[in-house]
PDB file of C-alpha atoms and ligand atoms in Angstrom:
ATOM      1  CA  UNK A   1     102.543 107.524  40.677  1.00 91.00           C
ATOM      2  CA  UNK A   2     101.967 108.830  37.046  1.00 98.00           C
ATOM      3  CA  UNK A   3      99.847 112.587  37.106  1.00 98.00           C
ATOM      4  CA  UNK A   4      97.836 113.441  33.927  1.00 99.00           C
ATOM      5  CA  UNK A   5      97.704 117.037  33.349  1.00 99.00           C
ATOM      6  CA  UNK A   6      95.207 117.847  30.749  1.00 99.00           C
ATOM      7  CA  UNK A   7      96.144 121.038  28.737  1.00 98.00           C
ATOM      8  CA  UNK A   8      92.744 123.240  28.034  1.00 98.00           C
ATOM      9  CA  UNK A   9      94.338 124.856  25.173  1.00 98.00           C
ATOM     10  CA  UNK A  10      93.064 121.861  23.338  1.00 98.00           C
ATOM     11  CA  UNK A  11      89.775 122.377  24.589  1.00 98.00           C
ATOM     12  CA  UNK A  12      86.747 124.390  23.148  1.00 98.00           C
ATOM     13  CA  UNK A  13      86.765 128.013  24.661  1.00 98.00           C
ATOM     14  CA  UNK A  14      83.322 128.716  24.027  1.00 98.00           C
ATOM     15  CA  UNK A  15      82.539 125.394  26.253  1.00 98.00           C
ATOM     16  CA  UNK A  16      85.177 125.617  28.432  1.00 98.00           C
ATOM     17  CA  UNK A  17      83.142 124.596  31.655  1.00 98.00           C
ATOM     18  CA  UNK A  18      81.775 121.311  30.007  1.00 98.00           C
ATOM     19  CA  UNK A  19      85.386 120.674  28.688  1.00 98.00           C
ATOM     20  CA  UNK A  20      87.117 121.051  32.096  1.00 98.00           C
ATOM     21  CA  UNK A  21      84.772 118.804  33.731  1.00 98.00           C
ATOM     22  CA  UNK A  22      85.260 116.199  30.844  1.00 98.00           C
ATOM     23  CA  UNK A  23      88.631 115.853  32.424  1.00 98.00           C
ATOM     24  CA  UNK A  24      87.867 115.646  36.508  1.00 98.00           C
ATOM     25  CA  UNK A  25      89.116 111.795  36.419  1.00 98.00           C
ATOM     26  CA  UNK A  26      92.778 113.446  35.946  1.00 98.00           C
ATOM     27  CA  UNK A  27      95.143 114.665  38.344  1.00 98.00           C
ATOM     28  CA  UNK A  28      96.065 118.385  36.998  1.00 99.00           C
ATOM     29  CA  UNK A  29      94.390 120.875  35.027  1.00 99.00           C
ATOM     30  CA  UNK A  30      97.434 122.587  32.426  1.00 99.00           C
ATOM     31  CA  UNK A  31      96.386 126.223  31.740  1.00 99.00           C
ATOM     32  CA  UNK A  32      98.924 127.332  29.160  1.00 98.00           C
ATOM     33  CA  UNK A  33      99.367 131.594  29.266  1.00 99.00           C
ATOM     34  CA  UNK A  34     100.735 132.876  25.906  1.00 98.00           C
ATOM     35  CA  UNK A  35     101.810 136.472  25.481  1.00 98.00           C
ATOM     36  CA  UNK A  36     102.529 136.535  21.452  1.00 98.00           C
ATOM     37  CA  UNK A  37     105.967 137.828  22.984  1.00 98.00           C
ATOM     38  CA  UNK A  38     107.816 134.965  24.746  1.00 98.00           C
ATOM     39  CA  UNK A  39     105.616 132.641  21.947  1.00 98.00           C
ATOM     40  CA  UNK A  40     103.974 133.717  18.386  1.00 98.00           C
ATOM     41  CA  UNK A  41     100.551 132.507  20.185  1.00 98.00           C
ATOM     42  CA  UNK A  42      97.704 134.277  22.481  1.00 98.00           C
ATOM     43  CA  UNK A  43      95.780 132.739  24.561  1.00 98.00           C
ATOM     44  CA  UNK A  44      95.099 132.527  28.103  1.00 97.00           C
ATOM     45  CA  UNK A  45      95.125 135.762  30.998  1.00 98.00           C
ATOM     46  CA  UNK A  46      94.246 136.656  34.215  1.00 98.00           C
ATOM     47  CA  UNK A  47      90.576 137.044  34.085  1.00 98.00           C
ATOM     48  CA  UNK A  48      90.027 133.764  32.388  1.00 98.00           C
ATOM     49  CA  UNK A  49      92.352 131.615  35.485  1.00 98.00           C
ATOM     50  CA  UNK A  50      89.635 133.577  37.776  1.00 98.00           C
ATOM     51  CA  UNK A  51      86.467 132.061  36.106  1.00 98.00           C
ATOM     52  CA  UNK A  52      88.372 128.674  35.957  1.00 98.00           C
ATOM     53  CA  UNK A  53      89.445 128.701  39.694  1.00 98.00           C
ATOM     54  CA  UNK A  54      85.097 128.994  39.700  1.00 98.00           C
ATOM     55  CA  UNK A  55      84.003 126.329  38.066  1.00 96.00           C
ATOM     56  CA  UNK A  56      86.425 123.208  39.103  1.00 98.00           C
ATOM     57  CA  UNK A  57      88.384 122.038  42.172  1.00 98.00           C
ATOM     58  CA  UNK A  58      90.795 120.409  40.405  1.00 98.00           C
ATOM     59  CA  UNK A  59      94.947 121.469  40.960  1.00 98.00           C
ATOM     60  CA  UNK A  60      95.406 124.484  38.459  1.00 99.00           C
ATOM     61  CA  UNK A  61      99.104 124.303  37.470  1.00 99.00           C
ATOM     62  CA  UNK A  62      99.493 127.572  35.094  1.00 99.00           C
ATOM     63  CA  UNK A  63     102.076 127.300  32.396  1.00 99.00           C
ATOM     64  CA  UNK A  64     103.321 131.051  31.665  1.00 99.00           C
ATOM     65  CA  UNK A  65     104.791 131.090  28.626  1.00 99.00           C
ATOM     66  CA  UNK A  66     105.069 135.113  28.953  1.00 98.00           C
ATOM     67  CA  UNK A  67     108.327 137.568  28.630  1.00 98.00           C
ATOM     68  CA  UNK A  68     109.186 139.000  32.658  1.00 98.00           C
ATOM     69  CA  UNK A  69     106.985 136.630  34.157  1.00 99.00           C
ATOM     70  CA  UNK A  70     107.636 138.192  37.642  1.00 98.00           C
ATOM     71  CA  UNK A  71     105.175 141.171  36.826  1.00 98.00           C
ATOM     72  CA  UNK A  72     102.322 138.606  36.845  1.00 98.00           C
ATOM     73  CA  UNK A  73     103.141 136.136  39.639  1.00 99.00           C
ATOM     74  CA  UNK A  74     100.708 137.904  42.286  1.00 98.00           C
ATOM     75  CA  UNK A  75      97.892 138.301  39.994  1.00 99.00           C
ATOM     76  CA  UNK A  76      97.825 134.683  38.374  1.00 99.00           C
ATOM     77  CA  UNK A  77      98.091 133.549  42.337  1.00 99.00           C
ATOM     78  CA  UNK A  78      95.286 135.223  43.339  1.00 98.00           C
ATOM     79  CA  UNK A  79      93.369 134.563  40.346  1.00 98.00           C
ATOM     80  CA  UNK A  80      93.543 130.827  41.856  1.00 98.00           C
ATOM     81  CA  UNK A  81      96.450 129.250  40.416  1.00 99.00           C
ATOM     82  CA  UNK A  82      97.934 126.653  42.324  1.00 99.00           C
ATOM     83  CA  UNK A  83     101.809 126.154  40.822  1.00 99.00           C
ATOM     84  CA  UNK A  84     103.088 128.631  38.523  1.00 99.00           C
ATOM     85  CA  UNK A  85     105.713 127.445  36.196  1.00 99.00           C
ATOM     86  CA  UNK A  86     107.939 130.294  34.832  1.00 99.00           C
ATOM     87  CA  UNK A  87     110.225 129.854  31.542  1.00 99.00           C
ATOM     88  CA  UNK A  88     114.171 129.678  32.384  1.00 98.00           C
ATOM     89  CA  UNK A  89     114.769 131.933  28.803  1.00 98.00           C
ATOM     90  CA  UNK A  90     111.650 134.527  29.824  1.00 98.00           C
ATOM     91  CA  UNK A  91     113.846 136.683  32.035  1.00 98.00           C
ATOM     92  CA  UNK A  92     117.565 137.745  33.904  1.00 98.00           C
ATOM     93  CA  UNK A  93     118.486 135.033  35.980  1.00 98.00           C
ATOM     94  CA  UNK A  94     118.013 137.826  39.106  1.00 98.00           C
ATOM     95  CA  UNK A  95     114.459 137.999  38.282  1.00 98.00           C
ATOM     96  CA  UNK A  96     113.687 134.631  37.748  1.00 98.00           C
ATOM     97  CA  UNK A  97     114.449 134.097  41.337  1.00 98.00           C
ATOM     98  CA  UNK A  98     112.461 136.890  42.300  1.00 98.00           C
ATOM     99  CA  UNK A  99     109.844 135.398  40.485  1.00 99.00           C
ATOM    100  CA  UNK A 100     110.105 132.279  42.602  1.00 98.00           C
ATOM    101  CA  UNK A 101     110.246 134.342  45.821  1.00 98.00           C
ATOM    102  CA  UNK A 102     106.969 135.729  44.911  1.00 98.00           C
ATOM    103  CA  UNK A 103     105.540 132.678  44.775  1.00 99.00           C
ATOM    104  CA  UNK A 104     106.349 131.309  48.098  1.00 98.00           C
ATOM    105  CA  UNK A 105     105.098 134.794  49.052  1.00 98.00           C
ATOM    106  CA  UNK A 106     101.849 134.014  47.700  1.00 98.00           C
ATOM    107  CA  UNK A 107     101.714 130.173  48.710  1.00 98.00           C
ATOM    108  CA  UNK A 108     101.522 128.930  45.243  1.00 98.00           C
ATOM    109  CA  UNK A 109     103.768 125.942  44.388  1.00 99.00           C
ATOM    110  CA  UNK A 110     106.920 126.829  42.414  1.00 99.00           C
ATOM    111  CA  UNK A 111     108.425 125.690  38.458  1.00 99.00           C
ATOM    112  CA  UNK A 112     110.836 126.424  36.292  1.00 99.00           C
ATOM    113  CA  UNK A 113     109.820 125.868  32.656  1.00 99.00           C
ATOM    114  CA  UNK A 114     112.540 124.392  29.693  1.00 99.00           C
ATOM    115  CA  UNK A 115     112.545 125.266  26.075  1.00 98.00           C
ATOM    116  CA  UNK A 116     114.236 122.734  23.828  1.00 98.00           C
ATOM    117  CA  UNK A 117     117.404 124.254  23.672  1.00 98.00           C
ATOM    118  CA  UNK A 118     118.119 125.141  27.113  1.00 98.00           C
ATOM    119  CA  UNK A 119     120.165 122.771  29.177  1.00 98.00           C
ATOM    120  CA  UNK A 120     119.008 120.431  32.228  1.00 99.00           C
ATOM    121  CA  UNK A 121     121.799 122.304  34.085  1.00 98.00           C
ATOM    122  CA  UNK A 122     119.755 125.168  33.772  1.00 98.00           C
ATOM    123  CA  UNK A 123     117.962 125.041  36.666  1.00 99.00           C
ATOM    124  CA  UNK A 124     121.007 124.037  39.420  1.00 98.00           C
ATOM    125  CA  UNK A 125     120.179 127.357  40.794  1.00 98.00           C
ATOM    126  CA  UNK A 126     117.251 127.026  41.397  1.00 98.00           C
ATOM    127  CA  UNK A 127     116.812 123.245  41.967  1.00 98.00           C
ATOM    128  CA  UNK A 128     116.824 123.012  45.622  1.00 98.00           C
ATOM    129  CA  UNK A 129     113.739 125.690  45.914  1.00 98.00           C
ATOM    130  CA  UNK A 130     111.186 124.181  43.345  1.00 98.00           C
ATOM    131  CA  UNK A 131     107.841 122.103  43.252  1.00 99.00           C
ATOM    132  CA  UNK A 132     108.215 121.372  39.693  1.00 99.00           C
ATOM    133  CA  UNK A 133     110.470 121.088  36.749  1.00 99.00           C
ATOM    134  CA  UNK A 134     108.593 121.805  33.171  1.00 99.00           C
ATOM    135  CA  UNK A 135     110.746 119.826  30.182  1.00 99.00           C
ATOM    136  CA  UNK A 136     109.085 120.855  26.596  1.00 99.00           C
ATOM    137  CA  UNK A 137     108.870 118.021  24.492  1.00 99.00           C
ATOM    138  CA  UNK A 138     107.943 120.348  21.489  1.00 98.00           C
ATOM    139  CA  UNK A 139     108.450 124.532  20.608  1.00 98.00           C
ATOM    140  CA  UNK A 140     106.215 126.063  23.419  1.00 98.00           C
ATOM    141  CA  UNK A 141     103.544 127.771  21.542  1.00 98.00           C
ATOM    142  CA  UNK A 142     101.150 125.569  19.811  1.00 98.00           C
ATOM    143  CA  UNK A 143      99.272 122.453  20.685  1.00 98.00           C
ATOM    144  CA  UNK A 144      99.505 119.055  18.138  1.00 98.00           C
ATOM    145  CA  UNK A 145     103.143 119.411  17.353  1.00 98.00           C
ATOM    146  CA  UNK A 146     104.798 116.371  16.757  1.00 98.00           C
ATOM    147  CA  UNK A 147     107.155 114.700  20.156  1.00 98.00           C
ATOM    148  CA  UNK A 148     111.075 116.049  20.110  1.00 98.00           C
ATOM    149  CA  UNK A 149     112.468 112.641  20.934  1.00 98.00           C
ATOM    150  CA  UNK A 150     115.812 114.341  21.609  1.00 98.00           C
ATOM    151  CA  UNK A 151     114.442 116.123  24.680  1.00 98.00           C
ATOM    152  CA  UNK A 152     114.170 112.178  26.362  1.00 98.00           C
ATOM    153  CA  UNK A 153     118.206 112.700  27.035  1.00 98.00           C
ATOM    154  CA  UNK A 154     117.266 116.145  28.742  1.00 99.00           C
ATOM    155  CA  UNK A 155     114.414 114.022  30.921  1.00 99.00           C
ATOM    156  CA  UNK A 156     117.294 111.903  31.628  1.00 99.00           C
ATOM    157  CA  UNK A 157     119.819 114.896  33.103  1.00 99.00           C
ATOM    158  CA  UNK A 158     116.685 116.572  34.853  1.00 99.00           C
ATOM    159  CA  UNK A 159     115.745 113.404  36.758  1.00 99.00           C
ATOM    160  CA  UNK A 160     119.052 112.683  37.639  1.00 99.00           C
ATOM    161  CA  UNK A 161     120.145 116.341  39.538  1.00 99.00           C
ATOM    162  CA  UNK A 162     116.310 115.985  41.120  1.00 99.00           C
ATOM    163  CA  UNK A 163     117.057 112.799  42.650  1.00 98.00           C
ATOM    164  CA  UNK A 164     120.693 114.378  43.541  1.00 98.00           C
ATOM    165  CA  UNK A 165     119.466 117.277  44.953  1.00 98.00           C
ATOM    166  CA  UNK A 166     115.782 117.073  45.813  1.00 98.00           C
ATOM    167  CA  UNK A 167     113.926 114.071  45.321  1.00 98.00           C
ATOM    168  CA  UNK A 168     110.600 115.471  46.280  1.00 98.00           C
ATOM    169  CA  UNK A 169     110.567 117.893  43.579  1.00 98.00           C
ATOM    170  CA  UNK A 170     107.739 116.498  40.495  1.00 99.00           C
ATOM    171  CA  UNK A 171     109.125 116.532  36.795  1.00 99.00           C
ATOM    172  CA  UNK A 172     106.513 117.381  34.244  1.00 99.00           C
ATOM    173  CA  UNK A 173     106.798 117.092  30.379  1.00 99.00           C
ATOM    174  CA  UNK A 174     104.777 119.139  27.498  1.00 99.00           C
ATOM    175  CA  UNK A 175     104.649 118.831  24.239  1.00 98.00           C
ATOM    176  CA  UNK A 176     103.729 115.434  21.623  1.00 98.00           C
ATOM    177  CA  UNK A 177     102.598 113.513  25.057  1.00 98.00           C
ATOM    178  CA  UNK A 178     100.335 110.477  23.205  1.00 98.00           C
ATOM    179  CA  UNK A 179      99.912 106.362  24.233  1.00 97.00           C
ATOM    180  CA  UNK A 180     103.105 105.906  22.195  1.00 98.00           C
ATOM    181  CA  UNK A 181     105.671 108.938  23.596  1.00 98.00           C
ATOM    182  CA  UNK A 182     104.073 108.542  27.542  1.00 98.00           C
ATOM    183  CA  UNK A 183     106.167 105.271  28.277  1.00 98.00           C
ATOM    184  CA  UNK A 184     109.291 106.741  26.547  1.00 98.00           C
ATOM    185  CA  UNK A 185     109.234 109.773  29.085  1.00 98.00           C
ATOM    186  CA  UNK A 186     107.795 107.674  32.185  1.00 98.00           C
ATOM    187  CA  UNK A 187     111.103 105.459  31.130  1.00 98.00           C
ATOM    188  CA  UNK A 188     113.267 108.944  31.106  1.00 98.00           C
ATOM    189  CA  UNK A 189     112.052 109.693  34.162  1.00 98.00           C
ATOM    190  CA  UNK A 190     108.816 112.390  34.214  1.00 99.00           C
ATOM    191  CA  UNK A 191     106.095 111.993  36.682  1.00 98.00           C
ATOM    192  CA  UNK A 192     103.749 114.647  35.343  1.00 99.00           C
ATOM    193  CA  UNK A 193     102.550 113.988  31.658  1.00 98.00           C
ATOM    194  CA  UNK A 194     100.573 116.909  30.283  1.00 99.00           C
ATOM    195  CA  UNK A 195      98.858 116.088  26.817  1.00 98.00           C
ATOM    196  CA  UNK A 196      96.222 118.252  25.348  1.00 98.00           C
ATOM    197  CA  UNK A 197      95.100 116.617  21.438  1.00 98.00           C
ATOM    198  CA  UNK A 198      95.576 113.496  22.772  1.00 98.00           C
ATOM    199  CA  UNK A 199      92.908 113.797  25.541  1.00 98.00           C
ATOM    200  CA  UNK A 200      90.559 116.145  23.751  1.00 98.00           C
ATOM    201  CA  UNK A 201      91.055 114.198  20.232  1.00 98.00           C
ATOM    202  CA  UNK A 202      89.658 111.340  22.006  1.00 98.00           C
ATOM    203  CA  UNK A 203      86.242 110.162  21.924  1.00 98.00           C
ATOM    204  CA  UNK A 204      86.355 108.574  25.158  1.00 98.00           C
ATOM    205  CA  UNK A 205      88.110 111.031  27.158  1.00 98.00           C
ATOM    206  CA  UNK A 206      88.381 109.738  30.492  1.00 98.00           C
ATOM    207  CA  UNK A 207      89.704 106.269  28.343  1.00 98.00           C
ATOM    208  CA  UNK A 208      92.530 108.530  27.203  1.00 98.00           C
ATOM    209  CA  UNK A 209      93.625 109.812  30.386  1.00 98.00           C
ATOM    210  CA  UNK A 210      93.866 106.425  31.881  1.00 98.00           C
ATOM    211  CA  UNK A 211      95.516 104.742  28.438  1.00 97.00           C
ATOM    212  CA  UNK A 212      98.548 107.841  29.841  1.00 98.00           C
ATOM    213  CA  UNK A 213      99.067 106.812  33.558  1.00 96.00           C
ATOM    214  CA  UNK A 214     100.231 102.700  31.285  1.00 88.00           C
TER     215      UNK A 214
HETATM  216  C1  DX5 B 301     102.446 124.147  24.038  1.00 67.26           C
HETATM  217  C2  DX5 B 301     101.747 124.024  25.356  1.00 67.26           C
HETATM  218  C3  DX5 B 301     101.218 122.669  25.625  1.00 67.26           C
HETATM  219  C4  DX5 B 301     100.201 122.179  24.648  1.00 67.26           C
HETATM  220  C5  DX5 B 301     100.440 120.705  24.492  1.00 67.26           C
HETATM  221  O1  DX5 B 301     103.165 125.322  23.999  1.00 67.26           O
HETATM  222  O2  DX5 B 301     102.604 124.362  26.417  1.00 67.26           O
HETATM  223  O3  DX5 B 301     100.730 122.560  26.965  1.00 67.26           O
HETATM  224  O4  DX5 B 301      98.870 122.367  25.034  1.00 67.26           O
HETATM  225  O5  DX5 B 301      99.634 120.220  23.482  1.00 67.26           O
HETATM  226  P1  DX5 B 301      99.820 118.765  22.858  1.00 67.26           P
HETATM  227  O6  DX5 B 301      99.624 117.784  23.977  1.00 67.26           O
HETATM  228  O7  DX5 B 301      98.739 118.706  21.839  1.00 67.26           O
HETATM  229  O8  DX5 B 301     101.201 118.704  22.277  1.00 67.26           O
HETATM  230 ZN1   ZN B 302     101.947 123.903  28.513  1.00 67.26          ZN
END
């Protein structure tokens, strides 16, 4: 089954409330955390994951796009998240474990996140122990950037050493998700299709999120 993980960052701040309940007919809620350190942007901390976790039932799947993500693990999962996914490029291999240990600590679920450059074989380490795999399909940083068709090979390579080494493990992509790019990575082999101007560009909202799942 095809999830639809709506990313707020494309929503309006001031009405954040109305514009997370605009998109209850969809499986995840995409909170994207920006540091203007790991990514030129700011966005997203703590406090506002708390008022979130409020307002909505809906699965919070936080996207920390934030340099040593292990010193915010326990705070994000008591704030309410429910998966954190933490960048591959963010930290020493030592402490992106750690990072993952802390989440199993906390009984959130557990991601690693892929920039454009780095390799599917990036996350052998680490396969075996994880939720979630995050494949960017655009620069992390900035909503409305245009699909990296390239990354469809890195789908591909992802998909194939999750079936290989644990099937049960979801594979999410970010980044240019639309009604023309969803098929292309449903074909590659993703599960979880975040897409934030494409939902909230949309006059009928709950229309788009159901044009996604094809
Ligand atoms: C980008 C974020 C994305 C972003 C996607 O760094 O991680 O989640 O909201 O936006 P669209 O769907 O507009 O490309
Ligand atoms: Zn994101």
């Amino acid at each position: 089954m095809i999830k639809i993980a709506p990313s707020i960052l494309s929503a309006d701040f001031a009405n954040l409330e109305r514009d997370i309940q605009a998109v209850s007919s969809a499986d995840y809620l995409h909170v994207d955390v920006m540091d203007g350190a790991f990514v030129p942007n700011i966005t997203i901390g703590v406090p506002v994951v708390n008022s979130i976790r409020k307002c909505t039932d809906m699965f919070l799947d936080v996207h920390l796009m934030i340099e040593k993500p292990v010193r915010y693990i326990e705070a994000f999962a008591k704030a309410g998240a429910d998966l954190l996914s933490v960048h591959l490029e963010a930290d020493h291999p030592t402490r992106i474990a750690e990072a993952l240990r802390l989440m199993g600590e906390c009984g959130v679920k557990k991601a690693v996140a892929l920039r454009p450059i780095t390799k599917a074989e990036a996350i052998l380490p680490y396969i075996e122990n994880l939720d979630l795999v995050l494949v960017m399909t655009v620069e992390p940083g900035f909503g409305g950037q245009a699909f990296m068709e390239p990354q469809l090979e890195t789908i591909r390579k992802v998909r194939a050493i999750i079936q290989q080494y644990n099937p049960a493990c979801e594979l999410e992509v970010d980044g240019g998700i639309a009604p023309k790019t969803a098929p292309l990575v449903v074909e590659a082999g993703a599960n979880v299709l975040v897409a934030g101007s494409s939902v909230y560009g949309a006059a009928d909202i709950p229309g788009a999120i159901q044009a996604l799942r094809g």
